[in-house]
Coordinates of C-alpha atoms and ligand atoms in Angstrom, one line a residue:
V15 CA -39.3 107.0 8.8
V16 CA -40.0 103.7 7.9
N17 CA -43.7 101.8 8.3
R18 CA -42.8 99.3 11.1
P19 CA -45.1 96.6 10.8
H20 CA -45.5 94.2 14.2
A21 CA -44.7 92.3 17.0
M22 CA -42.2 89.2 17.3
S23 CA -45.3 87.1 18.8
Q24 CA -45.9 86.3 16.5
N25 CA -44.5 85.3 12.6
P26 CA -43.4 88.5 10.9
F27 CA -42.7 87.0 7.8
Y28 CA -44.9 87.2 5.0
V29 CA -44.4 85.0 1.8
G30 CA -46.3 84.5 -1.3
G31 CA -48.5 87.2 -3.4
P32 CA -48.8 90.7 -2.7
V33 CA -48.4 91.5 1.1
A34 CA -51.2 92.2 3.4
P35 CA -51.1 96.0 3.8
D36 CA -50.8 96.1 7.4
F37 CA -47.1 93.8 6.6
F38 CA -46.2 96.4 4.3
V39 CA -42.8 98.1 5.2
G40 CA -40.8 100.6 4.4
R41 CA -40.8 101.8 0.6
V42 CA -42.1 105.9 1.5
S43 CA -40.6 108.0 -0.8
E44 CA -42.3 106.2 -3.6
V45 CA -45.5 106.5 -1.4
N46 CA -45.4 110.4 -1.1
I47 CA -44.3 110.2 -5.0
A48 CA -47.5 108.6 -6.0
F49 CA -49.7 110.9 -3.6
D50 CA -48.5 113.5 -4.9
Q51 CA -48.8 112.3 -8.3
I52 CA -53.0 111.6 -7.0
L53 CA -53.6 114.7 -5.6
K54 CA -52.4 117.0 -8.1
R55 CA -54.7 113.4 -10.7
G56 CA -51.2 113.6 -12.4
H57 CA -50.5 109.3 -13.7
L58 CA -47.5 107.6 -12.2
A59 CA -45.8 104.9 -14.2
I60 CA -43.9 102.0 -12.2
W61 CA -41.2 99.9 -13.1
G62 CA -39.2 96.6 -11.6
G63 CA -38.5 93.3 -11.4
P64 CA -40.0 90.3 -10.6
G65 CA -40.4 89.9 -6.4
M66 CA -39.4 93.3 -6.1
G67 CA -42.8 94.7 -4.2
K68 CA -45.3 96.3 -7.6
S69 CA -48.2 94.8 -7.1
S70 CA -48.0 95.7 -2.5
L71 CA -47.3 99.2 -3.0
L72 CA -51.0 99.3 -4.9
D73 CA -52.8 98.0 -2.6
F74 CA -51.5 99.5 -0.3
L75 CA -52.2 102.5 -2.2
A76 CA -55.6 101.0 -2.3
S77 CA -55.7 101.1 1.1
P78 CA -57.7 103.6 3.4
G79 CA -55.3 102.5 6.3
S80 CA -52.6 104.9 3.9
W81 CA -55.4 107.5 3.4
Q82 CA -55.8 108.6 6.5
M83 CA -52.2 107.7 7.6
R84 CA -52.1 111.5 5.6
G85 CA -55.0 112.6 7.1
L86 CA -57.0 112.3 3.7
E87 CA -60.3 111.5 3.4
P88 CA -60.0 107.6 1.6
H89 CA -63.5 107.8 0.5
R90 CA -62.4 111.2 -1.7
A91 CA -60.7 108.9 -4.2
I92 CA -62.0 105.6 -6.0
R93 CA -60.2 103.6 -6.0
V94 CA -60.2 101.0 -8.6
Y95 CA -57.6 97.8 -8.8
L96 CA -57.2 95.9 -12.0
N97 CA -54.7 93.6 -13.2
C98 CA -54.7 93.2 -16.9
T99 CA -53.6 89.9 -16.8
D100 CA -57.0 88.9 -15.7
I101 CA -58.0 90.4 -19.1
H102 CA -57.2 87.2 -21.2
P103 CA -56.1 88.2 -24.3
F104 CA -55.8 91.9 -24.1
Q105 CA -58.0 93.7 -25.9
P106 CA -59.4 97.6 -25.6
E107 CA -63.2 96.9 -25.1
G108 CA -62.6 93.8 -22.4
F109 CA -59.9 96.6 -20.8
W110 CA -62.7 99.5 -20.7
R111 CA -65.7 96.8 -19.2
S112 CA -63.3 96.1 -16.7
V113 CA -62.5 99.5 -15.3
L114 CA -66.5 99.8 -15.6
N115 CA -66.8 96.6 -13.4
N116 CA -64.4 97.0 -11.2
L117 CA -65.5 100.9 -10.5
R118 CA -68.9 99.8 -10.2
E119 CA -67.9 97.5 -7.1
G120 CA -66.2 100.2 -5.7
V121 CA -69.7 102.2 -5.4
E122 CA -72.1 100.1 -4.5
S123 CA -73.8 102.8 -2.5
D124 CA -74.3 104.7 -5.4
L125 CA -77.3 103.9 -6.3
E126 CA -77.3 106.8 -9.2
L127 CA -73.4 106.3 -10.0
S128 CA -73.6 102.5 -10.1
G129 CA -77.0 102.9 -12.0
A130 CA -75.5 104.6 -14.9
I131 CA -72.1 102.4 -14.9
S132 CA -74.8 99.2 -15.3
D133 CA -76.1 101.3 -18.4
R134 CA -73.2 101.7 -20.1
L135 CA -71.8 98.3 -19.5
A136 CA -75.3 97.1 -21.4
Q137 CA -74.2 98.9 -24.8
P138 CA -72.6 95.8 -26.5
E139 CA -69.1 98.1 -26.8
V140 CA -68.0 100.6 -24.0
G141 CA -65.4 102.4 -24.9
K142 CA -62.6 105.6 -23.7
D143 CA -65.8 107.7 -23.9
D144 CA -68.1 105.5 -22.0
L145 CA -65.5 105.8 -18.5
R146 CA -65.5 109.9 -19.8
Q147 CA -69.1 110.5 -19.2
I148 CA -68.7 108.5 -15.9
L149 CA -66.1 110.5 -14.7
K150 CA -68.5 113.9 -15.2
L151 CA -70.8 111.8 -12.1
I152 CA -67.9 111.3 -10.3
G153 CA -66.3 114.7 -10.1
Q154 CA -70.5 116.3 -9.5
R155 CA -69.7 114.3 -6.8
D156 CA -67.1 116.1 -5.4
Q157 CA -64.5 113.0 -6.4
F158 CA -62.3 111.2 -8.7
L159 CA -61.3 108.4 -9.8
L160 CA -57.6 106.5 -8.9
L161 CA -57.0 103.7 -11.0
L162 CA -54.0 101.1 -10.6
L163 CA -53.2 99.3 -12.8
D164 CA -51.3 96.7 -12.4
D165 CA -48.5 94.5 -14.7
Y166 CA -49.6 96.8 -17.6
D167 CA -47.0 95.2 -19.4
L168 CA -49.9 93.3 -20.9
A169 CA -51.7 95.6 -23.0
L170 CA -48.3 96.8 -24.5
R171 CA -47.5 93.7 -26.1
T172 CA -48.4 92.4 -30.0
H173 CA -50.9 89.1 -30.7
E174 CA -52.8 87.9 -32.5
D175 CA -55.5 90.1 -31.9
Y176 CA -53.9 93.0 -30.7
D177 CA -51.9 94.5 -33.4
A178 CA -49.1 97.6 -32.6
A179 CA -51.9 99.9 -34.5
K180 CA -55.1 98.9 -32.5
M181 CA -52.0 99.4 -29.6
L182 CA -51.7 102.5 -30.8
A183 CA -55.1 103.2 -31.0
F184 CA -55.9 102.3 -27.3
L185 CA -53.4 103.6 -25.9
S186 CA -54.5 107.3 -27.4
S187 CA -57.5 106.7 -26.3
F188 CA -55.5 107.1 -22.8
R189 CA -53.2 110.1 -23.0
N190 CA -56.9 111.7 -24.7
L191 CA -58.3 111.0 -21.6
A192 CA -55.8 111.3 -18.9
V193 CA -54.2 114.5 -21.2
H194 CA -57.1 116.4 -22.6
S195 CA -60.8 115.5 -21.6
R196 CA -62.4 117.8 -19.4
E197 CA -63.1 115.3 -17.2
K198 CA -58.6 114.4 -16.9
R199 CA -60.0 116.8 -13.1
Y200 CA -61.4 113.5 -11.5
F201 CA -59.0 111.2 -12.7
A202 CA -55.6 109.7 -11.8
S203 CA -53.3 106.4 -12.4
V204 CA -50.5 104.6 -11.3
V205 CA -49.9 101.5 -14.3
V206 CA -46.9 99.3 -12.4
T207 CA -44.9 97.7 -14.7
F208 CA -41.8 94.8 -14.8
R209 CA -39.4 97.5 -17.7
R210 CA -39.4 100.8 -18.2
L211 CA -42.4 101.9 -20.7
S212 CA -41.0 103.9 -22.8
D213 CA -39.1 100.3 -23.6
L214 CA -42.1 98.3 -24.3
G215 CA -45.4 98.8 -26.3
P216 CA -44.9 100.9 -29.7
K217 CA -42.2 102.3 -31.4
L218 CA -42.6 106.0 -31.5
T219 CA -43.2 108.1 -34.8
A220 CA -41.9 111.8 -35.9
D221 CA -45.6 113.1 -35.7
G222 CA -46.9 113.3 -32.6
S223 CA -46.4 113.9 -28.6
P224 CA -44.5 109.9 -27.3
W225 CA -48.1 107.9 -25.8
Y226 CA -46.2 108.2 -22.4
N227 CA -45.5 111.6 -22.0
H228 CA -47.9 112.4 -19.9
Y229 CA -46.6 110.1 -16.7
K230 CA -43.8 109.9 -14.0
F231 CA -42.1 107.4 -14.3
L232 CA -40.6 106.0 -10.3
P233 CA -38.3 102.8 -10.5
L234 CA -38.9 100.4 -7.8
K235 CA -35.8 99.6 -6.6
P236 CA -34.5 97.3 -4.0
F237 CA -34.9 97.8 -0.1
D238 CA -32.3 100.4 1.1
E239 CA -30.3 99.3 4.2
N240 CA -33.1 101.3 7.1
E241 CA -36.2 98.6 5.2
V242 CA -34.3 95.5 5.6
S243 CA -33.3 96.3 8.9
A244 CA -37.3 97.5 9.4
L245 CA -38.5 93.8 7.5
F246 CA -36.0 91.7 9.7
S247 CA -36.6 93.5 12.6
M248 CA -35.9 89.6 14.0
P249 CA -33.1 89.3 16.7
I250 CA -30.4 87.5 14.8
T251 CA -26.3 88.0 15.1
P252 CA -24.7 90.9 12.7
A253 CA -23.2 87.8 10.4
L254 CA -26.5 86.1 9.9
H255 CA -27.8 89.4 9.0
Q256 CA -25.0 89.5 6.2
G257 CA -25.4 86.1 5.4
V258 CA -29.5 86.9 4.9
R259 CA -27.9 90.3 2.9
E260 CA -25.4 87.8 0.6
I261 CA -28.1 85.7 -0.8
A262 CA -31.5 87.7 -0.9
D263 CA -30.0 91.7 -1.2
G264 CA -32.5 94.2 -0.6
H265 CA -35.3 91.7 -2.6
P266 CA -38.0 92.2 -0.7
A267 CA -39.8 88.7 -1.9
L268 CA -36.9 86.9 -0.9
L269 CA -36.0 88.7 2.2
Q270 CA -39.8 87.5 3.4
I271 CA -39.0 84.0 1.8
A272 CA -35.0 83.6 4.4
G273 CA -37.0 85.3 7.0
D274 CA -40.0 83.1 7.9
L275 CA -36.8 80.5 6.8
L276 CA -35.3 81.6 9.9
Y277 CA -38.0 82.0 11.2
H278 CA -39.4 78.7 11.4
A279 CA -35.1 76.9 12.3
L280 CA -35.2 79.7 15.1
R281 CA -38.4 78.1 16.4
T282 CA -36.8 74.7 16.5
G283 CA -34.9 76.2 18.3
E284 CA -32.2 73.7 15.9
M285 CA -29.0 75.3 14.0
P286 CA -30.5 74.7 10.1
D287 CA -27.5 72.9 8.1
P288 CA -26.1 75.5 6.1
I289 CA -26.4 74.2 2.6
A290 CA -30.0 72.3 3.0
F291 CA -31.5 75.7 4.1
A292 CA -29.7 76.9 0.7
Q293 CA -31.0 75.0 -0.9
E294 CA -34.0 75.1 0.2
F295 CA -34.1 79.0 -0.4
Q296 CA -32.7 78.1 -3.8
S297 CA -36.0 76.3 -5.0
L298 CA -38.2 78.4 -2.9
T299 CA -36.5 81.6 -4.5
E300 CA -36.1 80.1 -8.6
Q301 CA -38.8 81.9 -10.1
F302 CA -37.7 85.2 -9.6
S303 CA -34.6 84.6 -10.5
R304 CA -36.1 82.7 -13.3
S305 CA -38.4 85.7 -14.1
T306 CA -36.5 88.1 -14.1
W307 CA -33.6 86.4 -16.3
E308 CA -36.4 85.8 -18.8
L309 CA -37.7 89.2 -19.4
T310 CA -34.2 90.8 -19.3
T311 CA -32.9 91.2 -23.5
P312 CA -29.9 89.2 -25.2
M313 CA -27.4 91.7 -24.4
E314 CA -28.8 92.1 -21.1
Q315 CA -28.2 88.1 -20.6
M316 CA -25.2 87.6 -22.0
L317 CA -23.2 90.9 -19.8
M318 CA -25.0 88.8 -16.8
M319 CA -22.6 85.5 -17.8
L320 CA -20.2 87.7 -17.8
I321 CA -20.2 89.4 -14.4
A322 CA -21.0 85.7 -13.6
L323 CA -18.2 84.4 -15.2
A324 CA -16.0 87.8 -14.1
N325 CA -16.7 86.7 -10.2
L326 CA -16.6 82.8 -10.2
E327 CA -13.2 82.3 -9.3
G328 CA -13.3 83.6 -6.4
R329 CA -17.0 81.7 -6.4
L330 CA -15.2 78.2 -5.8
A331 CA -12.9 76.2 -3.5
N332 CA -11.8 73.9 -6.7
K333 CA -9.5 76.8 -8.3
H334 CA -10.8 76.5 -11.5
Q335 CA -9.1 79.7 -13.1
Y336 CA -11.4 81.3 -15.9
D337 CA -9.3 83.8 -17.9
L338 CA -12.0 86.2 -19.6
G339 CA -9.3 88.7 -20.7
D340 CA -9.8 92.6 -20.0
L341 CA -14.1 92.6 -19.3
D342 CA -13.6 96.7 -19.5
L343 CA -14.1 97.4 -23.2
I344 CA -17.4 95.4 -23.7
F345 CA -18.5 97.0 -20.2
S346 CA -17.8 100.7 -21.4
Q347 CA -19.3 100.0 -24.7
R348 CA -22.7 98.4 -23.2
S349 CA -23.7 100.8 -20.6
R350 CA -27.2 101.4 -21.1
E351 CA -27.7 98.0 -20.2
L352 CA -26.1 97.4 -17.7
W353 CA -27.1 101.1 -15.7
D354 CA -30.8 99.4 -17.1
L355 CA -29.8 96.2 -15.0
E356 CA -28.5 98.2 -12.4
E357 CA -32.3 99.9 -12.5
L358 CA -33.4 95.7 -12.2
G359 CA -32.1 95.4 -9.6
V360 CA -29.7 92.7 -10.3
I361 CA -26.5 94.1 -10.5
T362 CA -24.3 96.6 -8.7
C363 CA -22.2 98.6 -10.1
D364 CA -18.5 99.4 -7.6
R365 CA -17.2 103.2 -9.0
H366 CA -13.7 103.7 -7.7
E367 CA -10.4 105.6 -9.5
G368 CA -9.6 101.8 -11.5
G369 CA -12.6 102.0 -13.2
E370 CA -15.6 100.1 -12.8
T371 CA -16.5 96.5 -11.0
Y372 CA -20.0 94.9 -11.5
R373 CA -21.3 92.4 -9.1
F374 CA -24.7 90.9 -8.7
N375 CA -26.7 91.4 -5.6
S376 CA -28.5 88.4 -4.3
S377 CA -26.1 84.7 -5.1
M378 CA -29.1 83.1 -6.4
M379 CA -29.3 85.5 -9.4
E380 CA -25.6 84.8 -9.7
W381 CA -26.2 81.0 -9.2
W382 CA -28.6 80.8 -11.4
V383 CA -27.1 82.5 -14.3
I384 CA -24.1 80.2 -13.8
K385 CA -26.0 77.5 -14.8
E386 CA -28.2 79.4 -17.2
I387 CA -24.3 78.8 -18.5
E388 CA -23.9 75.5 -18.0
N389 CA -27.6 74.1 -19.7
S390 CA -27.4 76.4 -22.5
S391 CA -26.4 74.0 -25.9
E392 CA -24.0 74.3 -28.8
T393 CA -26.1 77.0 -30.7
D394 CA -27.1 79.3 -27.4
L395 CA -23.0 79.3 -27.6
E396 CA -23.0 80.7 -31.1
Q397 CA -25.8 83.0 -30.5
R398 CA -24.7 84.6 -27.9
K399 CA -20.6 85.0 -29.8
R400 CA -23.0 87.6 -32.9
L401 CA -23.8 89.8 -29.6
F402 CA -19.9 91.1 -29.0
L403 CA -19.8 93.4 -31.2
G404 CA -15.8 95.1 -31.6
L405 CA -14.1 92.2 -29.5
S406 CA -11.2 90.7 -30.7
S407 CA -11.9 87.3 -32.4
K408 CA -9.4 86.9 -30.1
Q409 CA -11.2 87.9 -27.4
I410 CA -14.6 86.2 -28.0
E411 CA -12.4 82.9 -28.8
Q412 CA -11.3 83.4 -25.2
I413 CA -14.5 83.9 -23.3
S414 CA -16.5 81.0 -25.6
K415 CA -13.4 78.8 -23.7
V416 CA -14.5 80.0 -20.3
M417 CA -17.8 79.1 -21.4
H418 CA -17.6 75.9 -22.0
Q419 CA -14.9 75.3 -19.2
V420 CA -18.0 75.8 -16.8
Q421 CA -20.1 73.4 -18.8
Q422 CA -17.3 71.1 -18.6
Y423 CA -16.7 71.3 -14.3
Q424 CA -21.0 71.9 -13.7
E425 CA -20.0 74.4 -10.9
A426 CA -23.3 75.6 -10.7
A427 CA -24.9 72.1 -10.2
T428 CA -22.9 70.2 -8.6
S429 CA -22.4 73.1 -5.8
I430 CA -23.9 76.2 -4.4
A431 CA -21.5 76.5 -1.4
G432 CA -19.7 79.1 -2.9
W433 CA -22.8 81.1 -3.5
V434 CA -24.0 81.7 0.4
G435 CA -20.6 81.9 2.0
S436 CA -21.5 84.0 3.9
L437 CA -24.2 82.1 5.7
V438 CA -22.5 78.8 6.3
K439 CA -20.0 81.3 8.2
A440 CA -23.1 83.2 10.1
F441 CA -24.5 79.6 10.9
A442 CA -21.1 78.3 12.5
T443 CA -21.5 81.1 15.4
G444 CA -24.7 80.3 16.0
M445 CA -28.1 82.5 15.0
L446 CA -29.3 84.6 18.1
Ligands
LIG22 N1 -43.2 96.9 1.3 C1 -43.2 96.0 1.2 N2 -43.4 94.7 2.3 C2 -43.0 93.8 2.7 N3 -43.0 92.7 2.3 C3 -42.9 93.5 0.9 C4 -43.6 94.6 0.3 N4 -43.5 94.5 -0.8 C5 -42.8 93.6 -1.1 N5 -42.8 92.6 -0.4 C6 -42.3 91.0 -0.2 O1 -41.9 90.5 -1.7 C7 -43.6 90.0 -2.1 C8 -43.1 89.2 -3.6 O2 -44.1 91.6 -3.2 P1 -45.2 91.9 -4.8 O3 -46.5 90.5 -4.9 O4 -46.3 92.9 -4.6 O5 -44.4 91.5 -6.4 P2 -44.9 91.9 -7.6 O6 -43.4 93.5 -7.4 O7 -46.2 92.2 -7.9 O8 -44.2 90.8 -8.6 P3 -44.3 89.9 -9.7 O9 -43.0 90.1 -10.8 O10 -44.7 88.7 -9.4 O11 -46.0 90.8 -9.9 C9 -44.3 89.8 -1.0 O12 -45.3 88.7 -1.0 C10 -43.5 90.0 0.4 O13 -43.5 89.2 0.2
LIG23 MG1 -47.5 92.2 -8.5

């Protein structure tokens, strides 16, 4: 069953920031997994790219409605949401303080408990043990703490006053509370990050368990077909639906933006110009492409460039030839990175008898990658070349030649039409 949000008389689309729980669509299996962990007082680490719906999911888990829908009593769990970007710069002391502060706000009516928290907060230093003592009081009330930590990446990035040793100490104390303390029975948490926890934070050492091994891992992927249909409850033609999928795939934020633009177009009753529509969509969604690009590694970026280049010829009307040679070798050596890109919801691998082919999920991301090539300096290109371990110098030259051609023709900068083909065709046949 997919949650259905709304009637059509009002705009069903929701743009900007975490979606209000009333507009929350789909994610049935992720919510089930989260509740499984929470009710066991377990810990869950969710990761997903920009705009994939991480904060929305946390908000939904925090909402009383999501508990009532499952026949659970919301007040059993004291639900505390904390965005780690609010602790700036990130420091363990600030973290424990914010947790206690937010917790106090959530228990205002319980004077004894909020008084005990105030006493802890009045101390010059606050740490994990203060929370542990408060958990004991929460347990006595037959309640537990559900800590929902957004943008936890911040806790896993060193800076001037937060070096690797400090970070490791913080993570160990968190793990200690969750795994070894008596009060762990009154404590569950969900953390969200852009990348998998095991790829972030301090490197593992031979002694001791990994700092993250009390978490269950869950990637947040693009919406599936059912979820897209639930979100896109508007009556549009199958061709238009196809056009929207081409530009937005199952990306929740992109779908909502596309839906919102279409909704307004339908209301005016005028057929939008497809290129103007695509340009507006592109500019409204550019932030997601940019931040997805920025959070990938240089090797992943290189692979995205190769995939975009490999599909470039088919996209363009002016039929420039881009001969990259055989990319199978490099793709076979980089299956781990390609898998990570798939998990991030950026690309899809089509597996068939002849091997594997890769394609972008959203053509807007693909457009962005070509634009990145166009904007690369000569030094950027030289640096990227160094990533081609194991390729013959002939093939490296071939790839560089193609990159230079792309810079010369400026395909992405000059046209967006090649990336929104289905939409152009769909608009030509009407919207409804
Ligand atoms: N379950 C959902 N149902 C409906 N819309 C959703 C859902 N999840 C996400 N969205 C849409 O995607 C947009 C972005 O969601 P959200 O802010 O939760 O993503 P995020 O992963 O936290 O993004 P960021 O990486 O920027 O923190 C929302 O504004 C909403 O339009
Ligand atoms: Mg978010």
